[in-house]
GROMACS .gro file of C-alpha atoms in nm:
model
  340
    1UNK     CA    1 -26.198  14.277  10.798
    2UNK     CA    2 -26.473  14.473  10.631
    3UNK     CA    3 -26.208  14.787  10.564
    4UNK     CA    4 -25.946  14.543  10.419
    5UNK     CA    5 -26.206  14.368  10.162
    6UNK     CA    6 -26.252  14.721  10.054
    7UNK     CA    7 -25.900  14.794  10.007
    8UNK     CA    8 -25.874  14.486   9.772
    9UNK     CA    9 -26.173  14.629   9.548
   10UNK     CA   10 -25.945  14.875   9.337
   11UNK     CA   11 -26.127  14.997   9.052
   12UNK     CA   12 -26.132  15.058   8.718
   13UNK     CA   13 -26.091  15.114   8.405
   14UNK     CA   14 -26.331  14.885   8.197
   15UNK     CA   15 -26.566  15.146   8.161
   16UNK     CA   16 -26.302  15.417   8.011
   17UNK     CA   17 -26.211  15.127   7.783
   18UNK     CA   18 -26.538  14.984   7.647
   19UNK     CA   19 -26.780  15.320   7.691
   20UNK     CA   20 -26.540  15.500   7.487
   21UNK     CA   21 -26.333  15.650   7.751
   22UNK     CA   22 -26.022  15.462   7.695
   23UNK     CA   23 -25.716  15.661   7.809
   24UNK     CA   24 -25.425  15.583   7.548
   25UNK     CA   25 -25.177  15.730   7.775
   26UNK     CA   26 -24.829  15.644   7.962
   27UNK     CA   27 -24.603  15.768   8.228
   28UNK     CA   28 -24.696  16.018   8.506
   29UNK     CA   29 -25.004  16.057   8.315
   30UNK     CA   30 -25.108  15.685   8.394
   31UNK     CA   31 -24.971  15.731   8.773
   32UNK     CA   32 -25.191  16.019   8.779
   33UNK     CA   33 -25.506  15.806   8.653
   34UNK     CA   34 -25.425  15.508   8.897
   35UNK     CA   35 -25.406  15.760   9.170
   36UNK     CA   36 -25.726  15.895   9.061
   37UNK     CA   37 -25.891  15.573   8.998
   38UNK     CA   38 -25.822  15.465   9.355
   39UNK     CA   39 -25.934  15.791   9.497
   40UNK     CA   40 -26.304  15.701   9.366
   41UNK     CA   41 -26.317  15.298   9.397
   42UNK     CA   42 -26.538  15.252   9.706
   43UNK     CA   43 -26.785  15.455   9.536
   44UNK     CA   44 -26.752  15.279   9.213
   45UNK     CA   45 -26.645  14.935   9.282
   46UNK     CA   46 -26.985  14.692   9.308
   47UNK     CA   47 -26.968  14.322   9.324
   48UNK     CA   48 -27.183  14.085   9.184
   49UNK     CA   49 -27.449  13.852   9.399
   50UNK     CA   50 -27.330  13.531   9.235
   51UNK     CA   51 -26.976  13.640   9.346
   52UNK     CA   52 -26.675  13.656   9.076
   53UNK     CA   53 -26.806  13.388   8.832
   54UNK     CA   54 -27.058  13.356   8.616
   55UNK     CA   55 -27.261  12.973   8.664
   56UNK     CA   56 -27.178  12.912   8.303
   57UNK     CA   57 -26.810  12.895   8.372
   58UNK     CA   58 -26.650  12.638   8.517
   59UNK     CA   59 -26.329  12.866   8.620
   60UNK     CA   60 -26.337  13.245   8.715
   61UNK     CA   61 -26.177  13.398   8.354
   62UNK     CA   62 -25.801  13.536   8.351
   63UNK     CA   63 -25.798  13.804   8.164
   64UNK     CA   64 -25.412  13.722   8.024
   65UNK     CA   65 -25.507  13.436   7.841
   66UNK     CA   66 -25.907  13.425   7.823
   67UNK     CA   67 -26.147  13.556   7.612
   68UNK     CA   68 -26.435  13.739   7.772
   69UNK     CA   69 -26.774  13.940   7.778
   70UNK     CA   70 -26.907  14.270   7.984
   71UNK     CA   71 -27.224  14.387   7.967
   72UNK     CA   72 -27.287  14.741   7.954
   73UNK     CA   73 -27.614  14.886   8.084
   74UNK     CA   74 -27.766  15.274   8.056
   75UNK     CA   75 -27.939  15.284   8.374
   76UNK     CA   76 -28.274  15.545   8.350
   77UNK     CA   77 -28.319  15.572   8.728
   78UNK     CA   78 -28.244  15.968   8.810
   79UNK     CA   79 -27.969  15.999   9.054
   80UNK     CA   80 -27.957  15.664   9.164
   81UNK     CA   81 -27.798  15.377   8.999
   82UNK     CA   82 -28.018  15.121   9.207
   83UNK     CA   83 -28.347  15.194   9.089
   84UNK     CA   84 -28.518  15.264   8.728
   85UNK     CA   85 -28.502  15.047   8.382
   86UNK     CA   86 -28.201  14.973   8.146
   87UNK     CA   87 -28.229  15.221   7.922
   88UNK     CA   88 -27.938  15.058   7.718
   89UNK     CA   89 -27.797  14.762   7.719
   90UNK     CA   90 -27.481  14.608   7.536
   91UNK     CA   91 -27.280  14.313   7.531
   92UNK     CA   92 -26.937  14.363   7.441
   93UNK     CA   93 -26.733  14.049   7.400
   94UNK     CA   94 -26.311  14.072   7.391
   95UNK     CA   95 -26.147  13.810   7.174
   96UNK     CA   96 -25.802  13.714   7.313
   97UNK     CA   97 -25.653  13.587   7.040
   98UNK     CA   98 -25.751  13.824   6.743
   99UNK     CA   99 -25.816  14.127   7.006
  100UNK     CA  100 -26.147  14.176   6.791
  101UNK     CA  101 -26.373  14.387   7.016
  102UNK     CA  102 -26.767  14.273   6.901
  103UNK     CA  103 -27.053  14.473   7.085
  104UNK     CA  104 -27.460  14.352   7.021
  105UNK     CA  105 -27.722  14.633   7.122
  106UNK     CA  106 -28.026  14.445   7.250
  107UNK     CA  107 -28.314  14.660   7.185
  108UNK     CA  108 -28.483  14.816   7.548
  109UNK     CA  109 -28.852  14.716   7.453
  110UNK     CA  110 -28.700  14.357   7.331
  111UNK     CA  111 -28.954  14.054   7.465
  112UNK     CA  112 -28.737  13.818   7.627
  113UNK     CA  113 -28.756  13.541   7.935
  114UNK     CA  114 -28.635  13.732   8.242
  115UNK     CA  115 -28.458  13.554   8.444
  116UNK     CA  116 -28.582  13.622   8.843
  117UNK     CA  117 -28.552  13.506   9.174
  118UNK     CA  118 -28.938  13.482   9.115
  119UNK     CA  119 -28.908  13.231   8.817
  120UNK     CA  120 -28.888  13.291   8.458
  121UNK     CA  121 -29.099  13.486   8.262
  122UNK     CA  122 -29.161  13.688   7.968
  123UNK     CA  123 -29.146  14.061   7.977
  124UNK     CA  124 -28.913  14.386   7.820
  125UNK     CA  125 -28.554  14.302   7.894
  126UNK     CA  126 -28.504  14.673   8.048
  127UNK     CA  127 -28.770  14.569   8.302
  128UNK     CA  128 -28.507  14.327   8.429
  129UNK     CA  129 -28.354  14.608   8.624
  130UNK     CA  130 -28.613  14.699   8.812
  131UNK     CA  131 -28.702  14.313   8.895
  132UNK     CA  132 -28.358  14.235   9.046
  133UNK     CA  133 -28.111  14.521   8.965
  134UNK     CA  134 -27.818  14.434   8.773
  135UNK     CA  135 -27.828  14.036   8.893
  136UNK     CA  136 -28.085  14.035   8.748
  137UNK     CA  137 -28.011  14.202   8.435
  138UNK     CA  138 -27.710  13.962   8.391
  139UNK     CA  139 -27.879  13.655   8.424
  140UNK     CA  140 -28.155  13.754   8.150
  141UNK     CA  141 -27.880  13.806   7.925
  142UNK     CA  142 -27.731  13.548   7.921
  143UNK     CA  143 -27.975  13.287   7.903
  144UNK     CA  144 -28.043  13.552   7.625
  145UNK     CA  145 -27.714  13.427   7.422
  146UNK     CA  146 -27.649  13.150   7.615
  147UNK     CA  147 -27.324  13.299   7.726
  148UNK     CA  148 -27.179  13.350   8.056
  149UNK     CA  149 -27.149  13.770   8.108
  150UNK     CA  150 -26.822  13.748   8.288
  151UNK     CA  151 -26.794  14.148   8.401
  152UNK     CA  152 -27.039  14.451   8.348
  153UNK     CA  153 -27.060  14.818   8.394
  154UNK     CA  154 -27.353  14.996   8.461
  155UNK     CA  155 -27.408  15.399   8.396
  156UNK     CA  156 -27.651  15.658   8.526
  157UNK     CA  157 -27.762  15.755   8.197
  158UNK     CA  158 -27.786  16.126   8.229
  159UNK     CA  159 -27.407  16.070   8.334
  160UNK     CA  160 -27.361  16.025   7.956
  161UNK     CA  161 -27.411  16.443   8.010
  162UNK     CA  162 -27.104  16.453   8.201
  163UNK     CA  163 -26.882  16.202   8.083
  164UNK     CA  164 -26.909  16.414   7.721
  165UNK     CA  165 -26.835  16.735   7.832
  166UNK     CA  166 -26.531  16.616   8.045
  167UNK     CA  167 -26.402  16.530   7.747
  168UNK     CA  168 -26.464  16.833   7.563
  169UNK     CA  169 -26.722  16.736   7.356
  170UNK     CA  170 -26.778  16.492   7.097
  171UNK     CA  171 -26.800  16.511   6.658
  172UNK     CA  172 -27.083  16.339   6.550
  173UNK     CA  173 -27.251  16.315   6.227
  174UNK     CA  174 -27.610  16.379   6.324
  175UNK     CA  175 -27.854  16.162   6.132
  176UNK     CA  176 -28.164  16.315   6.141
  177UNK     CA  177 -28.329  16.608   6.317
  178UNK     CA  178 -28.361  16.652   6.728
  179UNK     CA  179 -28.594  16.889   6.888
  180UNK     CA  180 -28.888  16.962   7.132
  181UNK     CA  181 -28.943  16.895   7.498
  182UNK     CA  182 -28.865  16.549   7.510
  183UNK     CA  183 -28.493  16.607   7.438
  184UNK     CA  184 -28.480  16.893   7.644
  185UNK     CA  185 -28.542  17.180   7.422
  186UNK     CA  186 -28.212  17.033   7.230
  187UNK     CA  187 -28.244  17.140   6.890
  188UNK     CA  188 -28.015  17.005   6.587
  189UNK     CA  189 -28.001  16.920   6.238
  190UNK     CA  190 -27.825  16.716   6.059
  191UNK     CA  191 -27.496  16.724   5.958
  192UNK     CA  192 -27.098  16.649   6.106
  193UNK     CA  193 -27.112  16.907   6.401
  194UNK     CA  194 -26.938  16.898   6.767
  195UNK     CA  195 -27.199  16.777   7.055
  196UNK     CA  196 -27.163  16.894   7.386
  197UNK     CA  197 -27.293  16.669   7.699
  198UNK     CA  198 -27.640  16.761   7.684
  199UNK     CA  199 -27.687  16.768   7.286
  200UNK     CA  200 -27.486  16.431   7.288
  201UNK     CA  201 -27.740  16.283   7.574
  202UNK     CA  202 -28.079  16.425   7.381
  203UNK     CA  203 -27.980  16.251   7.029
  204UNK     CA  204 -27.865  15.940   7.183
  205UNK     CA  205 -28.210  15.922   7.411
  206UNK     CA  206 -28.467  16.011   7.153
  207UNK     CA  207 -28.642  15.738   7.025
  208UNK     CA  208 -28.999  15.825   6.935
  209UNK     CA  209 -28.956  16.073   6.650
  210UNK     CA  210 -28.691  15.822   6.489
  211UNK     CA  211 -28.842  15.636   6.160
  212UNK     CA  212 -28.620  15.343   6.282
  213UNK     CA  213 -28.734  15.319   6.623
  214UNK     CA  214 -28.514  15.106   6.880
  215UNK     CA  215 -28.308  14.971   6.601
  216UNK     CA  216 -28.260  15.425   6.479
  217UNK     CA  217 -28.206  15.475   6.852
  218UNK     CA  218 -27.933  15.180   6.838
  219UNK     CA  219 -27.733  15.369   6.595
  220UNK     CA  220 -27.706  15.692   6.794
  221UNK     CA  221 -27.601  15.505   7.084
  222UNK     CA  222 -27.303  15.329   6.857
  223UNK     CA  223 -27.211  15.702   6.719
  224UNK     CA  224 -27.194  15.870   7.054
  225UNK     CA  225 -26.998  15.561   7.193
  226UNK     CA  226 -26.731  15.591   6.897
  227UNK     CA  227 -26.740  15.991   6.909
  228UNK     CA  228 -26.622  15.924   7.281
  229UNK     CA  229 -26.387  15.699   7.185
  230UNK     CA  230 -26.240  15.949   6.924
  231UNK     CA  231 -26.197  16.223   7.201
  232UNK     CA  232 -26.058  16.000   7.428
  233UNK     CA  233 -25.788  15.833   7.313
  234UNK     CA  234 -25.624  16.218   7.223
  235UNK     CA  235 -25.630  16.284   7.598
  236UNK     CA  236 -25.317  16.408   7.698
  237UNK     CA  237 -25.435  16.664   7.966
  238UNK     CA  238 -25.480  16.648   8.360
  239UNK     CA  239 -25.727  16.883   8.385
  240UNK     CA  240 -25.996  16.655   8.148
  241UNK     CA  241 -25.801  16.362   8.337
  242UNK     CA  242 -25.930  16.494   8.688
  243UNK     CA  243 -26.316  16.564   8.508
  244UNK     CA  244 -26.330  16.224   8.364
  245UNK     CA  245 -26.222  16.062   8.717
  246UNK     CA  246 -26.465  16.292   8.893
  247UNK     CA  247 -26.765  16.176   8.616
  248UNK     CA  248 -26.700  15.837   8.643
  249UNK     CA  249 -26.755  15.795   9.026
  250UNK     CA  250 -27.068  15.995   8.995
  251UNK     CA  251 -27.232  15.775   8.755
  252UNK     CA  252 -27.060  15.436   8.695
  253UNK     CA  253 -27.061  15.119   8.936
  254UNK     CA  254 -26.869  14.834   8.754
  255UNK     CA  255 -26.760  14.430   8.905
  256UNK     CA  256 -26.368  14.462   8.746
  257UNK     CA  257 -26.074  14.619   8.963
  258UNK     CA  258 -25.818  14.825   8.837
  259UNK     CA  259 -25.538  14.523   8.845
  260UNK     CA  260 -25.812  14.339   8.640
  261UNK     CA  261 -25.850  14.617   8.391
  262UNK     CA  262 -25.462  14.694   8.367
  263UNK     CA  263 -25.467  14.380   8.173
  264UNK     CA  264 -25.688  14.508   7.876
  265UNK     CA  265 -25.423  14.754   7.709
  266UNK     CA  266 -25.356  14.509   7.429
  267UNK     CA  267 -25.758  14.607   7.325
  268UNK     CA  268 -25.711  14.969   7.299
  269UNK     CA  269 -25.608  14.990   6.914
  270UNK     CA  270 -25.911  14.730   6.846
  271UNK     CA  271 -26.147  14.992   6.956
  272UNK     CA  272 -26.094  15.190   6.689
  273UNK     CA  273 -26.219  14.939   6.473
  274UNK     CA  274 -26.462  14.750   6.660
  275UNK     CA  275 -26.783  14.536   6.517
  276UNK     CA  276 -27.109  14.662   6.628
  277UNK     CA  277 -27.441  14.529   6.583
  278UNK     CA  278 -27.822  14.553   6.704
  279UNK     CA  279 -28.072  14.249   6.701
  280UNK     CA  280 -28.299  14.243   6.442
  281UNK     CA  281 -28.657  14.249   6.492
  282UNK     CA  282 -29.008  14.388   6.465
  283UNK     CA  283 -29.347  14.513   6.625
  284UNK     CA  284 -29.534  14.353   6.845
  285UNK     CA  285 -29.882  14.442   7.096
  286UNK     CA  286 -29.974  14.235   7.367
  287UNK     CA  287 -30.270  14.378   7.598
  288UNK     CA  288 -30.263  14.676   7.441
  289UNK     CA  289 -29.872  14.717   7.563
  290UNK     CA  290 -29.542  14.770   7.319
  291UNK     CA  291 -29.283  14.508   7.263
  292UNK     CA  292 -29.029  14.463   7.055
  293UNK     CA  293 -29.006  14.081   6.907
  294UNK     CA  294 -28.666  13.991   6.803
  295UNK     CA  295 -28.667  13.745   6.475
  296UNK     CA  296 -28.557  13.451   6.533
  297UNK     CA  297 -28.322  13.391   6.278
  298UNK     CA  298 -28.112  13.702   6.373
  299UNK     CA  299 -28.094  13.625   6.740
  300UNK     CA  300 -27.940  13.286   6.633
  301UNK     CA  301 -27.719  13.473   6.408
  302UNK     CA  302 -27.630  13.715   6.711
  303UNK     CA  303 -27.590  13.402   6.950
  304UNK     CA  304 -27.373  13.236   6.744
  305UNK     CA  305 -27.158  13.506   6.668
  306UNK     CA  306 -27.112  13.611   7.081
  307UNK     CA  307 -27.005  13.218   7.087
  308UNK     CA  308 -26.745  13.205   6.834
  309UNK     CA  309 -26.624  13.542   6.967
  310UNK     CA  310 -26.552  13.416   7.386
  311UNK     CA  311 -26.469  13.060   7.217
  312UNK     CA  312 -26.759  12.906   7.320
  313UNK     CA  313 -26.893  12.547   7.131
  314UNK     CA  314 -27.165  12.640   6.894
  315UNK     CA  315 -27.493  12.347   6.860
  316UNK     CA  316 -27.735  12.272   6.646
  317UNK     CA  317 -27.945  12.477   6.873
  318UNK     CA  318 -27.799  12.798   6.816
  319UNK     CA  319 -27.840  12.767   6.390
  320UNK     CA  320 -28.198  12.636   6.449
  321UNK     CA  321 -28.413  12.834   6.633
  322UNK     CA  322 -28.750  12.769   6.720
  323UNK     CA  323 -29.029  13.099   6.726
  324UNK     CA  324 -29.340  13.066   6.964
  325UNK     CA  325 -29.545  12.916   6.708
  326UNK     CA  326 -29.312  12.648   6.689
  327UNK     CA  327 -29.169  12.711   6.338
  328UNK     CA  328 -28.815  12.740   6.282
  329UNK     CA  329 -28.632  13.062   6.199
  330UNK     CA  330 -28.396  13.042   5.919
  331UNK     CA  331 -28.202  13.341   5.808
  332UNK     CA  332 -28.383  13.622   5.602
  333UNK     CA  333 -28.164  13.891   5.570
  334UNK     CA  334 -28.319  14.092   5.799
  335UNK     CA  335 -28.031  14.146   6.053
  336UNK     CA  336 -27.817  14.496   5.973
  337UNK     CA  337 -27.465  14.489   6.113
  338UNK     CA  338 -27.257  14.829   6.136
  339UNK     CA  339 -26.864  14.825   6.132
  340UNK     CA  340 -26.657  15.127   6.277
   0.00000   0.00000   0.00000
């Protein structure tokens, strides 16, 4: 019985589509990929405690005539994909209708309610992970938004390493300067230059040389999913085929099957042209420890913006939202959105 369940988990392709490693390709090249895909999916395949459905939806989505969300997560736990902190996290959302492709960033230091088998209460969202894995994770998010999170995909982040150079490297236009120890003895200036996977992973993972912070950090994330996006969808060759395969069932555990994912070719043009943006915030020391606060006018802006996007109903709560102190947040211009 056990064997059979695990013949029904096929895997995957939302990852290749919404990290940047969409495949626009056809024939005996797809065949190829499928056969691939399959070869990997009982090391990549990984439901979800809850089951299929999110407890904000009243029916599991179908992805033919739904919109939808996935939540992509950076895990920072070595080798293992079951222990550490979200490095990064993401929520992309997939409109049906205009096949608009939206992803939020959500700062790693951000101070949120996590959301526990313990209870709720406030800490970093990327200690979520190490709380209750990506359950966990999920369920922080979306109280979060106040969305359901409908599918996610989760990456060892030094996988990023591998994922780049199995597609040959990526062009990115390097914002400011990366070097010492912290990034690996990676050294680069700025300027449009080609990345391979280890320059790629040190200027998307430095954060505490960056003027900008989490919000800097943020952006290299966005440029390093794009670049990947830009390589990928010139694929054409089995040989980067086969390393991509072989780099995703190292590093990525996902919740959608490959018969799931088949459905999402309609999104692959959108991707090219897809809305990102990172919650707005500021500093904040508790106890002598970091946290990012997130102002409350842009995480209403954010919220309201996921809603419209999955067709959700948007309240009164969502334009008016209330800080700690009580005081309500109206919009200040402080959130920054970036459009690829």
């Amino acid at each position: 019985m056990e064997q059979d369940s695990r013949k029904k988990r096929r895997v995957w392709k939302i990852v290749l589509l919404v990290l940047g490693l969409v495949l626009l390709i056809g024939g005996s090249a797809f065949g190829y990929f499928v056969f691939k895909a399959n070869e990997t999916a009982e090391n990549t395949n990984s439901e979800l405690k809850r089951g299929d459905k999110s407890d904000r939806r009243e029916d599991t989505v179908d992805l033919t005539k739904d919109h939808f969300s996935v939540l992509l997560a950076g895990v920072d736990g070595g080798e293992s994909l079951e222990e550490g902190r979200t490095d990064s996290l993401m929520v992309a959302t997939f409109n049906k209708e205009s096949r608009q492709v939206t992803l939020v960033s959500i700062p790693r230091d951000a101070y949120v309610d996590i959301v526990s088998n313990e209870g709720e209460f406030k800490d970093k969202i990327n200690h979520a992970y190490a709380y209750g894995g990506i359950d966990t994770t999920i369920a922080t998010v979306e109280k979060l938004f106040d969305i359901p999170i409908d599918y996610y995909a989760t990456i060892n982040f030094d996988g990023i390493e591998d994922l780049v150079d199995a597609v040959g490297g990526v062009e990115v236009d390097v914002l400011i300067p990366i070097s010492g120890r912290a990034t690996g003895n990676v050294e680069l200036e700025p300027g449009v230059q080609m990345l391979n996977g280890k320059e790629a992973l040190a200027y998307a993972r430095m954060r505490k040389d960056d003027p900008e912070g989490d919000i800097g950090r943020a952006k290299r994330q966005q440029q390093v999913l794009e670049a990947i996006i830009n390589e990928a969808t010139t694929i054409n060759s089995f040989t980067k085929l086969n390393r991509i395969m072989n780099a995703v069932g190292n590093n990525i555990r996902t919740n959608m099957s490959l018969s799931e994912a088949s459905q999402l070719q309609p999104y692959t043009k959108s991707l090219r042209s897809f809305n990102q943006e990172t919650l707005a915030g500021g500093d904040l020391t508790l106890g002598g420890v970091y946290y990012y606060e997130l102002d409350p006018a842009d995480l209403s802006e954010k919220r309201t913006l996921l809603k419209t996007e999955l067709g959700l109903p948007v309240t009164a709560e969502d334009s008016e939202t209330e800080t700690d102190d009580g005081l309500t947040g109206t919009d200040d211009g402080f959130s920054e959105t970036t459009t690829y």
